[in-house]
Coordinates of C-alpha atoms and ligand atoms in Angstrom, one line a residue:
M1 CA -289.6 -52.3 -113.3
T2 CA -290.6 -55.3 -111.1
E3 CA -288.2 -56.4 -108.3
S4 CA -287.1 -59.5 -110.1
H5 CA -286.4 -57.4 -113.3
A6 CA -284.3 -55.0 -111.1
S7 CA -282.4 -58.0 -109.6
L8 CA -281.8 -59.4 -113.1
A9 CA -280.4 -56.1 -114.2
A10 CA -278.1 -55.9 -111.2
L11 CA -277.0 -59.5 -111.7
R12 CA -276.3 -58.8 -115.4
R13 CA -274.0 -55.9 -114.4
I14 CA -272.0 -58.3 -112.2
V15 CA -271.6 -61.4 -114.4
G16 CA -272.0 -59.8 -117.8
D17 CA -274.7 -60.3 -120.4
S18 CA -273.4 -63.6 -121.8
H19 CA -273.3 -65.2 -118.3
L20 CA -276.8 -64.4 -117.2
L21 CA -279.0 -66.8 -119.1
T22 CA -282.7 -65.9 -119.3
D23 CA -283.6 -67.4 -122.6
P24 CA -285.7 -70.6 -121.9
S25 CA -283.7 -72.7 -124.5
L26 CA -280.4 -71.7 -122.8
R27 CA -281.8 -72.4 -119.3
A28 CA -283.3 -75.8 -120.2
G29 CA -280.2 -78.0 -119.5
Y30 CA -279.9 -76.4 -116.0
E31 CA -283.6 -77.0 -115.2
V32 CA -283.8 -80.8 -115.1
D33 CA -281.7 -83.2 -113.2
W34 CA -279.8 -86.3 -114.3
T35 CA -282.7 -88.7 -113.3
R36 CA -285.2 -86.6 -115.2
R37 CA -287.4 -86.9 -112.1
F38 CA -286.8 -83.5 -110.6
G39 CA -286.6 -79.9 -111.9
G40 CA -288.6 -76.8 -112.6
P41 CA -288.4 -73.3 -114.1
A42 CA -285.5 -71.0 -113.1
L43 CA -285.7 -67.3 -112.9
A44 CA -282.4 -67.3 -114.8
V45 CA -278.9 -68.9 -114.7
A46 CA -276.0 -66.9 -113.4
R47 CA -272.5 -68.1 -114.2
P48 CA -270.0 -66.0 -112.1
A49 CA -266.4 -66.1 -113.1
D50 CA -264.9 -66.0 -109.6
V51 CA -265.6 -65.6 -105.9
E52 CA -265.9 -61.8 -106.1
E53 CA -268.6 -62.0 -108.7
L54 CA -270.3 -64.8 -106.8
A55 CA -270.3 -62.7 -103.6
G56 CA -271.9 -59.8 -105.6
V57 CA -274.6 -62.2 -106.9
V58 CA -275.4 -63.5 -103.5
K59 CA -275.6 -59.9 -102.0
V60 CA -278.1 -58.9 -104.7
C61 CA -280.2 -62.0 -104.0
A62 CA -280.0 -61.5 -100.2
E63 CA -281.3 -57.9 -100.6
A64 CA -284.1 -58.8 -103.0
G65 CA -285.0 -62.1 -101.3
V66 CA -284.2 -64.1 -104.5
A67 CA -283.7 -67.8 -103.8
I68 CA -280.6 -69.5 -105.1
V69 CA -279.9 -73.0 -106.3
P70 CA -276.2 -73.7 -106.5
Q71 CA -275.3 -76.1 -109.4
G72 CA -272.1 -77.9 -110.3
G73 CA -272.0 -80.7 -112.8
N74 CA -275.7 -81.5 -112.4
T75 CA -275.0 -85.2 -111.8
G76 CA -276.8 -85.2 -108.4
L77 CA -279.5 -87.9 -108.0
V78 CA -281.8 -86.3 -105.3
G79 CA -283.0 -83.2 -107.1
G80 CA -281.0 -80.7 -104.9
G81 CA -279.1 -78.9 -107.7
V82 CA -282.1 -78.0 -110.0
P83 CA -284.7 -75.2 -109.5
R84 CA -288.1 -76.0 -108.3
N85 CA -290.0 -72.8 -108.4
G86 CA -288.4 -69.8 -110.1
E87 CA -285.1 -69.7 -108.2
L88 CA -281.9 -68.3 -109.6
V89 CA -279.5 -71.2 -110.6
V90 CA -276.0 -70.2 -109.8
S91 CA -273.6 -72.4 -111.9
L92 CA -270.1 -72.8 -110.5
A93 CA -268.9 -74.3 -113.8
R94 CA -266.6 -71.3 -114.5
L95 CA -264.6 -71.7 -111.3
R96 CA -262.1 -74.0 -112.8
D97 CA -258.7 -72.9 -111.5
V98 CA -256.3 -75.4 -110.1
E99 CA -253.1 -74.5 -108.4
P100 CA -249.9 -76.5 -108.8
V101 CA -250.0 -79.5 -106.5
D102 CA -248.3 -78.9 -103.1
G103 CA -246.0 -81.9 -103.1
L104 CA -244.5 -81.0 -99.7
A105 CA -247.9 -81.3 -98.0
G106 CA -249.6 -83.7 -100.4
E107 CA -252.4 -81.3 -101.1
A108 CA -254.3 -79.8 -104.0
L109 CA -256.2 -76.6 -104.3
A110 CA -259.1 -76.6 -106.8
G111 CA -262.0 -74.4 -107.8
A112 CA -265.5 -75.6 -107.2
G113 CA -266.2 -76.1 -110.9
V114 CA -263.2 -78.4 -111.6
T115 CA -264.5 -81.8 -112.6
L116 CA -263.3 -84.9 -110.7
A117 CA -261.7 -86.2 -113.9
A118 CA -259.8 -82.9 -114.4
L119 CA -258.6 -83.0 -110.8
Q120 CA -257.5 -86.6 -111.2
Q121 CA -255.5 -85.7 -114.3
H122 CA -253.9 -82.7 -112.7
V123 CA -252.7 -84.6 -109.5
R124 CA -251.6 -87.7 -111.5
A125 CA -249.4 -85.5 -113.6
A126 CA -247.7 -84.5 -110.3
G127 CA -247.3 -88.1 -109.1
W128 CA -250.3 -88.1 -106.7
E129 CA -253.8 -89.6 -106.6
F130 CA -257.1 -88.3 -105.2
G131 CA -258.9 -90.6 -102.7
V132 CA -262.5 -90.3 -104.0
D133 CA -263.6 -91.8 -107.4
L134 CA -267.1 -92.2 -108.9
G135 CA -268.7 -93.1 -112.2
A136 CA -269.8 -89.5 -112.9
R137 CA -266.2 -88.3 -112.8
D138 CA -266.3 -86.5 -116.2
S139 CA -269.0 -84.1 -115.1
A140 CA -269.3 -84.1 -111.3
T141 CA -267.5 -81.1 -109.8
I142 CA -265.4 -80.7 -106.7
G143 CA -267.9 -78.1 -105.3
G144 CA -270.8 -80.6 -105.9
M145 CA -268.8 -83.4 -104.4
V146 CA -268.0 -81.4 -101.3
A147 CA -271.7 -80.2 -101.0
T148 CA -273.0 -83.8 -101.2
N149 CA -270.1 -85.3 -99.2
A150 CA -269.8 -87.8 -102.1
G151 CA -268.8 -91.4 -101.2
G152 CA -268.0 -93.4 -104.3
L153 CA -265.9 -96.5 -105.1
H154 CA -262.9 -96.1 -102.8
L155 CA -264.5 -95.1 -99.5
L156 CA -263.5 -98.3 -97.8
R157 CA -259.9 -97.3 -98.2
Y158 CA -259.7 -93.5 -98.0
G159 CA -263.0 -92.3 -96.6
G160 CA -265.5 -90.1 -98.4
M161 CA -265.2 -86.4 -99.4
R162 CA -265.3 -85.1 -95.9
A163 CA -262.1 -87.0 -95.1
Q164 CA -260.3 -85.3 -98.0
V165 CA -261.3 -81.7 -97.3
I166 CA -258.6 -79.8 -95.5
G167 CA -260.0 -76.3 -96.1
L168 CA -262.7 -74.5 -98.0
E169 CA -263.6 -71.1 -99.4
A170 CA -267.3 -70.4 -99.5
V171 CA -269.8 -67.5 -99.9
L172 CA -272.4 -67.4 -97.2
A173 CA -276.0 -66.3 -97.5
D174 CA -275.3 -62.6 -96.8
G175 CA -272.5 -62.5 -99.5
S176 CA -269.6 -62.7 -96.9
V177 CA -266.7 -65.0 -97.7
V178 CA -265.3 -67.6 -95.3
R179 CA -261.8 -68.8 -96.3
R180 CA -259.4 -71.3 -94.7
L181 CA -257.1 -72.5 -97.4
S182 CA -253.6 -72.4 -96.2
G183 CA -253.4 -76.1 -95.9
L184 CA -253.2 -76.7 -92.1
A185 CA -253.5 -80.5 -91.6
K186 CA -254.0 -79.8 -87.9
D187 CA -256.2 -76.8 -87.0
N188 CA -258.3 -76.8 -83.8
T189 CA -259.4 -73.2 -83.7
G190 CA -263.1 -73.2 -83.1
Y191 CA -265.9 -74.8 -85.1
D192 CA -265.0 -76.9 -88.2
L193 CA -266.7 -74.7 -90.8
A194 CA -265.3 -76.8 -93.7
G195 CA -266.7 -80.0 -92.0
L196 CA -270.1 -78.3 -91.5
L197 CA -270.3 -77.1 -95.1
T198 CA -269.3 -80.5 -96.4
G199 CA -272.5 -82.4 -97.0
S200 CA -274.7 -79.3 -96.5
E201 CA -276.1 -79.6 -100.1
G202 CA -275.9 -75.9 -100.9
T203 CA -278.1 -74.9 -97.9
L204 CA -275.5 -73.1 -95.7
G205 CA -273.0 -71.6 -98.2
I206 CA -271.7 -71.9 -101.8
V207 CA -268.3 -73.6 -102.0
T208 CA -265.9 -71.8 -104.3
R209 CA -262.6 -73.6 -103.7
A210 CA -261.4 -76.6 -101.8
R211 CA -258.0 -77.6 -100.4
L212 CA -257.9 -81.4 -100.7
R213 CA -255.8 -84.2 -99.2
L214 CA -254.0 -86.4 -101.8
V215 CA -252.9 -90.0 -101.5
P216 CA -249.9 -91.8 -103.0
P217 CA -250.5 -93.5 -106.3
L218 CA -250.8 -97.3 -106.4
P219 CA -249.9 -98.3 -109.9
G220 CA -250.1 -102.1 -109.4
R221 CA -253.8 -102.9 -110.1
S222 CA -255.8 -106.0 -110.6
V223 CA -259.6 -106.5 -110.8
A224 CA -261.6 -109.7 -110.1
L225 CA -265.2 -110.5 -110.7
V226 CA -266.5 -113.3 -108.5
G227 CA -269.8 -115.2 -109.0
L228 CA -271.4 -116.2 -105.7
P229 CA -274.5 -118.0 -104.7
N230 CA -276.1 -115.0 -102.8
T231 CA -275.5 -111.7 -100.9
A232 CA -274.6 -113.5 -97.6
A233 CA -271.7 -115.2 -99.4
A234 CA -270.5 -111.9 -100.8
V235 CA -270.7 -110.3 -97.4
S236 CA -268.6 -113.1 -95.9
L237 CA -266.0 -112.9 -98.7
V238 CA -265.7 -109.1 -98.2
A239 CA -265.3 -109.6 -94.4
R240 CA -262.2 -111.7 -95.2
L241 CA -260.8 -109.4 -98.0
R242 CA -261.3 -106.3 -95.8
R243 CA -258.1 -107.2 -93.9
A244 CA -256.0 -107.3 -97.0
P245 CA -253.7 -104.3 -97.4
W246 CA -254.4 -104.2 -101.1
L247 CA -258.2 -103.9 -101.1
L248 CA -259.3 -100.7 -102.9
A249 CA -262.9 -101.4 -103.9
A250 CA -265.6 -104.0 -103.4
E251 CA -268.8 -103.7 -105.3
L252 CA -272.0 -105.8 -105.4
F253 CA -274.5 -106.4 -108.2
F254 CA -277.0 -109.1 -109.3
P255 CA -277.8 -111.1 -112.4
D256 CA -280.8 -108.9 -113.5
G257 CA -278.6 -105.7 -113.4
L258 CA -275.8 -107.5 -115.2
E259 CA -278.1 -108.7 -117.9
L260 CA -279.5 -105.1 -118.4
V261 CA -275.9 -103.7 -118.6
A262 CA -274.9 -106.4 -121.1
R263 CA -277.9 -105.7 -123.3
H264 CA -277.5 -101.9 -123.1
S265 CA -273.7 -101.9 -123.8
G266 CA -273.3 -105.0 -125.9
A267 CA -270.9 -106.5 -123.4
R268 CA -270.7 -110.3 -122.9
P269 CA -270.9 -111.3 -119.2
P270 CA -267.5 -113.0 -118.5
L271 CA -268.7 -115.7 -116.1
A272 CA -270.8 -118.7 -117.0
G273 CA -273.8 -118.6 -114.6
P274 CA -276.1 -118.9 -113.0
H275 CA -275.0 -116.9 -109.9
G276 CA -277.1 -115.3 -107.3
A277 CA -274.7 -112.4 -106.8
Y278 CA -271.6 -110.8 -108.2
L279 CA -268.7 -109.2 -106.3
L280 CA -266.3 -107.0 -108.1
V281 CA -263.0 -106.5 -106.3
E282 CA -260.1 -104.2 -107.1
A283 CA -256.7 -104.6 -105.6
A284 CA -254.1 -101.8 -105.6
A285 CA -250.5 -101.8 -104.5
E286 CA -247.1 -100.4 -105.4
R287 CA -246.4 -103.6 -107.3
D288 CA -248.7 -105.9 -109.2
P289 CA -251.1 -107.4 -106.6
T290 CA -252.5 -110.1 -108.9
D291 CA -250.9 -113.1 -107.1
E292 CA -252.0 -111.9 -103.7
M293 CA -255.6 -111.4 -104.9
A294 CA -255.7 -114.7 -106.8
A295 CA -254.4 -116.5 -103.6
A296 CA -257.2 -114.7 -101.5
L297 CA -259.8 -115.9 -104.0
Q298 CA -258.5 -119.4 -104.6
E299 CA -261.4 -121.1 -102.9
E300 CA -263.9 -119.4 -105.1
S301 CA -265.2 -121.6 -107.9
S302 CA -266.2 -118.8 -110.3
V303 CA -263.7 -116.0 -110.8
V304 CA -262.3 -114.0 -113.6
L305 CA -259.2 -111.8 -113.1
A306 CA -257.9 -108.9 -115.2
S307 CA -254.6 -107.0 -114.7
D308 CA -254.3 -105.2 -118.0
P309 CA -255.9 -101.8 -118.2
A310 CA -258.4 -102.8 -121.0
G311 CA -259.5 -106.0 -119.1
R312 CA -259.9 -104.1 -115.8
R313 CA -262.0 -101.4 -117.5
R314 CA -264.2 -104.1 -119.1
L315 CA -264.9 -105.6 -115.7
W316 CA -265.5 -102.2 -114.1
E317 CA -268.0 -101.2 -116.8
L318 CA -270.2 -104.1 -115.9
R319 CA -270.7 -102.3 -112.5
E320 CA -270.4 -98.6 -113.5
R321 CA -272.8 -98.8 -116.4
H322 CA -275.7 -99.9 -114.2
T323 CA -276.8 -96.3 -113.7
E324 CA -277.1 -95.4 -117.4
A325 CA -278.5 -98.9 -118.4
I326 CA -281.3 -98.4 -115.9
G327 CA -281.8 -94.8 -116.9
A328 CA -282.3 -96.0 -120.5
Q329 CA -285.3 -98.1 -119.3
G330 CA -287.2 -95.2 -117.9
I331 CA -287.3 -92.8 -114.9
A332 CA -286.2 -94.9 -112.0
H333 CA -286.9 -94.3 -108.3
K334 CA -283.4 -94.2 -107.0
L335 CA -283.1 -95.0 -103.3
D336 CA -279.5 -94.7 -102.0
I337 CA -279.7 -96.5 -98.7
G338 CA -277.3 -97.8 -96.0
V339 CA -277.9 -100.6 -93.5
P340 CA -275.4 -102.2 -91.1
V341 CA -273.3 -104.6 -93.1
A342 CA -274.4 -107.5 -90.9
R343 CA -278.0 -107.0 -92.1
L344 CA -277.3 -106.4 -95.8
A345 CA -278.3 -109.9 -96.9
E346 CA -281.5 -109.7 -94.9
F347 CA -282.2 -106.3 -96.5
V348 CA -281.7 -107.6 -100.0
E349 CA -284.4 -110.2 -99.4
R350 CA -286.8 -108.0 -97.6
V351 CA -286.6 -105.1 -100.1
Q352 CA -287.6 -107.3 -103.0
E353 CA -290.6 -108.6 -101.0
T354 CA -291.5 -105.0 -100.0
V355 CA -291.4 -103.6 -103.5
S356 CA -293.4 -106.6 -105.0
R357 CA -296.0 -106.3 -102.2
T358 CA -296.4 -102.5 -102.9
D359 CA -296.4 -102.7 -106.7
P360 CA -296.3 -106.2 -108.2
T361 CA -295.4 -104.8 -111.6
A362 CA -292.3 -102.9 -110.5
R363 CA -288.8 -104.1 -111.2
T364 CA -286.1 -103.7 -108.5
I365 CA -282.4 -103.6 -109.5
L366 CA -279.9 -103.5 -106.7
Y367 CA -276.2 -102.7 -106.7
G368 CA -273.8 -100.8 -104.6
H369 CA -270.8 -100.4 -102.3
I370 CA -271.0 -103.6 -100.3
A371 CA -268.2 -102.9 -97.9
D372 CA -270.0 -99.7 -96.7
G373 CA -273.4 -101.3 -96.4
N374 CA -274.6 -98.9 -99.1
L375 CA -277.0 -100.3 -101.7
H376 CA -278.6 -98.4 -104.6
V377 CA -282.3 -99.6 -104.8
N378 CA -283.5 -98.7 -108.3
V379 CA -287.2 -99.2 -108.9
L380 CA -288.6 -99.1 -112.4
G381 CA -292.3 -99.0 -113.1
P382 CA -294.1 -96.6 -110.7
A383 CA -294.8 -93.1 -112.1
A384 CA -292.3 -90.5 -111.1
D385 CA -294.6 -88.9 -108.6
D386 CA -295.9 -92.2 -107.1
E387 CA -294.0 -92.5 -103.9
R388 CA -295.7 -95.6 -102.4
V389 CA -292.7 -97.8 -103.1
D390 CA -290.2 -95.1 -101.8
D391 CA -292.3 -94.9 -98.6
E392 CA -292.3 -98.6 -98.0
V393 CA -288.6 -99.2 -98.8
L394 CA -287.4 -96.2 -96.7
E395 CA -289.6 -97.3 -93.8
L396 CA -288.0 -100.7 -94.0
V397 CA -284.5 -99.1 -94.0
I398 CA -285.4 -97.1 -90.9
Q399 CA -286.7 -100.2 -89.1
M400 CA -283.4 -101.9 -89.9
A401 CA -281.4 -99.1 -88.2
G402 CA -280.2 -97.8 -91.6
T403 CA -280.0 -94.5 -93.4
V404 CA -282.3 -93.1 -96.1
S405 CA -279.3 -91.5 -97.8
A406 CA -275.8 -93.1 -97.6
E407 CA -274.0 -90.9 -100.1
H408 CA -276.3 -89.0 -102.5
G409 CA -277.7 -86.6 -99.9
V410 CA -281.3 -85.7 -98.9
G411 CA -282.0 -83.1 -101.6
V412 CA -285.7 -82.8 -102.2
A413 CA -286.1 -86.5 -102.9
K414 CA -285.6 -87.7 -99.3
R415 CA -286.9 -84.6 -97.5
R416 CA -290.1 -86.3 -96.3
W417 CA -288.1 -89.1 -94.6
F418 CA -285.3 -86.8 -93.1
A419 CA -287.1 -86.4 -89.8
A420 CA -288.0 -90.1 -89.4
D421 CA -284.3 -91.0 -90.1
R422 CA -282.6 -88.4 -87.9
G423 CA -285.2 -87.7 -85.2
A424 CA -286.7 -84.5 -83.8
A425 CA -283.7 -83.3 -81.7
D426 CA -281.2 -83.7 -84.6
L427 CA -283.5 -81.9 -87.0
A428 CA -284.1 -79.0 -84.6
A429 CA -280.3 -78.6 -84.1
M430 CA -279.8 -78.6 -87.9
R431 CA -282.7 -76.2 -88.4
A432 CA -281.1 -73.8 -85.8
V433 CA -277.8 -73.9 -87.8
K434 CA -279.6 -73.2 -91.0
D435 CA -281.6 -70.3 -89.5
A436 CA -278.5 -68.8 -88.0
L437 CA -276.5 -68.9 -91.3
D438 CA -279.3 -68.2 -93.7
P439 CA -282.0 -66.4 -91.8
R440 CA -284.0 -65.4 -95.0
G441 CA -283.8 -69.0 -96.3
I442 CA -282.4 -68.0 -99.7
L443 CA -279.9 -70.9 -100.1
N444 CA -281.5 -73.9 -101.7
P445 CA -284.9 -73.7 -100.1
G446 CA -286.7 -77.0 -100.2
V447 CA -283.5 -79.0 -99.9
L448 CA -283.3 -80.9 -96.6
F449 CA -286.1 -78.9 -94.9
E450 CA -289.5 -77.9 -96.1
P451 CA -289.2 -74.3 -97.5
S452 CA -290.2 -71.8 -94.8
Ligands
FAD1 P1 -274.8 -81.1 -108.6 O1 -275.6 -82.2 -109.1 O2 -274.7 -79.9 -109.5 O3 -275.3 -80.6 -107.2 C1 -275.5 -81.5 -106.1 C2 -275.8 -80.8 -104.8 O4 -274.7 -80.0 -104.4 C3 -277.0 -79.8 -105.0 O5 -277.7 -79.8 -103.8 C4 -276.3 -78.5 -105.3 O6 -277.1 -77.4 -104.9 C5 -275.1 -78.6 -104.4 N1 -273.9 -77.9 -105.0 C6 -273.3 -78.1 -106.2 N2 -272.2 -77.3 -106.3 C7 -272.1 -76.6 -105.1 C8 -271.2 -75.6 -104.6 N3 -270.2 -75.2 -105.3 N4 -271.5 -75.1 -103.4 C9 -272.5 -75.5 -102.7 N5 -273.4 -76.4 -103.1 C10 -273.2 -77.0 -104.3 N6 -272.4 -90.1 -105.8 C11 -271.7 -90.7 -104.9 O7 -271.6 -90.2 -103.7 N7 -271.0 -91.9 -105.1 C12 -271.0 -92.4 -106.4 O8 -270.4 -93.5 -106.6 C13 -271.8 -91.8 -107.4 N8 -271.8 -92.3 -108.7 C14 -272.5 -91.7 -109.6 C15 -272.5 -92.2 -110.9 C16 -273.3 -91.6 -111.9 C17 -273.3 -92.2 -113.3 C18 -274.1 -90.4 -111.6 C19 -274.9 -89.8 -112.7 C20 -274.0 -89.9 -110.3 C21 -273.3 -90.5 -109.3 N9 -273.2 -90.0 -108.0 C22 -272.5 -90.6 -107.1 C23 -274.0 -88.7 -107.7 C24 -273.3 -87.4 -108.0 O9 -272.3 -87.6 -109.0 C25 -272.6 -86.8 -106.8 O10 -273.7 -86.5 -105.9 C26 -271.8 -85.6 -107.0 O11 -271.1 -85.2 -105.8 C27 -272.6 -84.4 -107.5 O12 -271.7 -83.4 -108.1 P2 -272.2 -82.3 -109.1 O13 -271.1 -81.4 -109.3 O14 -272.8 -82.9 -110.3 O15 -273.3 -81.6 -108.2
MLT2 C1 -273.2 -95.6 -108.2 O1 -272.6 -96.1 -107.2 O2 -273.2 -96.2 -109.3 C2 -273.9 -94.3 -108.0 O3 -274.0 -93.9 -106.7 C3 -275.0 -94.0 -108.9 C4 -276.3 -94.7 -108.8 O4 -276.8 -94.8 -107.7 O5 -276.8 -95.2 -109.8
ZN3 ZN1 -272.9 -95.2 -105.4

C-alpha cells in the first residue's frame, strides 16, 4: 500500500466512507474555483462532521505530510480554496451548527460551514443583524469569510470581518485545537490568535467556529441611484454623505458595467443617460430615512429613490449582478485593489490607459466599494494565464500607494505581487509566523507564499 493510500484509509476511518470523496465526478465541483481561472486535481475531498473529526484528519495529514486545502462555500476569487497539485480538500460545509443568539451580549456562535444567508436569517429571527454583507451570501461561509477577512457592502459602517470576530475555535497544523469562545468582548491575555487567524486564508489554521459581534437591526431603509458626470463627482458626494448617520453603503459603477448587467438580466436602467459614473447609496435608520436622504441628494440632477423592498432590490441588483454578468462573458482577470480615496478618480483614468496600452483588445469593467477606496478591476480578453495586464495594473496600484488585495485576499492569484506590496521585512515576519505554526507547510501551500 502506498503512503497516500494508507492515508486515505485512515481518513476514511475518521470521516466515514460517504464523506471521503475520491471519485473524480464527485470531486469535480471542489476542484475548480468560482472564476474558473484556478484549480487542479485533489487527492480526495474529506468532509468532517465536527472539530474532533477535523482534528483527526489534520493529524493523519501532518504525520503523512499530506497537504490540505480548506474549503468553505468556494466563492473565493483568488484561487486559495481549490487544490493545485493533489492536495486533500477539507470541506467545512458540514460544520453548520448555530447556537441560540446571546441577546445579553449581542453575540452569535456559528459553525464554519454556516452560510452568511443562514446566519443572517438566524440572527434576524432573534432581533439582531450581522454587520457584514456580500453578494455571495447564499454560498459564502462564516469560516471562509473569517479566513479571507471579507469586506463587503457595509464595511464603511461596521468594519470588515475582523471587526466582528470576538473569538474563534480552530484546528492548527499539528491537529491541536485552539478555542476562545466564551464571548469576552474585552480580553487582553497575550497574542490575539483570533485576529491572526482572521485573514490568514487557511495557511495558519482551519477555523471551525466563530463567536461574532451583532449589531442592532435598522428596519428603515432607502436606496438611491445617482447619475454623475465622473468618478471625482462621486468621490465628492460620498465625502459629504459619509458624515450622515444613516449611511450604510456607497457603491460605484460605470455605464459599460450597467449596460452589461442590463443585457444579462433583462433589467431596464432606471436613469436616462448619459452619465459618466453611477453611485448607489443605501440609507438605514430606525425609522424611514427617505426624507433625510432625499434632502442630502437634492442638488443632484439625476436621482432615482426606492423605499419599498422590491424597488430597493431592483436598484441593488444593478450593482450586485456585475460579478455574474462579467463571468457570463468569459474568464475575467479579477483584480481587487485599493487606493487612497483621494486618488480614486486618478486611478480610474490611469487604469483604463494602462490596460489599453498593454492589450488594446481587452475590456475593463470597474465597480466597487467607493467609500473604502476599493475597486474591482475586471479585465476581459487576455487568456487566463496571460498575466501582462495583471502585472501592469498591480504595478500601477503599488506606485499609487495602494494594495493589490483590498478584500478578496492574496490566494494564489496575487502571490507574485505580495512581496512588492508588503515589502521584505513584513514578508519575513509573516513567513516566520507561518513556519512556527506550520513547520511542515501542510496548510494551503502555495497560498500567500511560494510553496517551500
Ligand atoms: P472559500 O472560497 O471556500 O475559501 C476562501 C479562502 O478561505 C481559501 O483560502 C480557503 O482555503 C480558506 N478557507 C475557507 N474556509 C476556511 C476555514 N473554515 N478555515 C480556514 N480557511 C478557510 N468578498 C468580499 O470580501 N466582499 C464582497 O463584497 C464579495 N462579494 C462577492 C460576490 C460574489 C458574487 C462572489 C462570487 C464572491 C464575492 N466575494 C466577496 C468573495 C468571497 O465570497 C469571499 O472571499 C468569501 O469570504 C469566501 O467565503 P467561502 O466560504 O466561499 O470561502
Ligand atoms: C463585489 O463587490 O461584487 C465582489 O467583491 C465580487 C467581485 O469582485 O466581483
Ligand atoms: Zn467587493
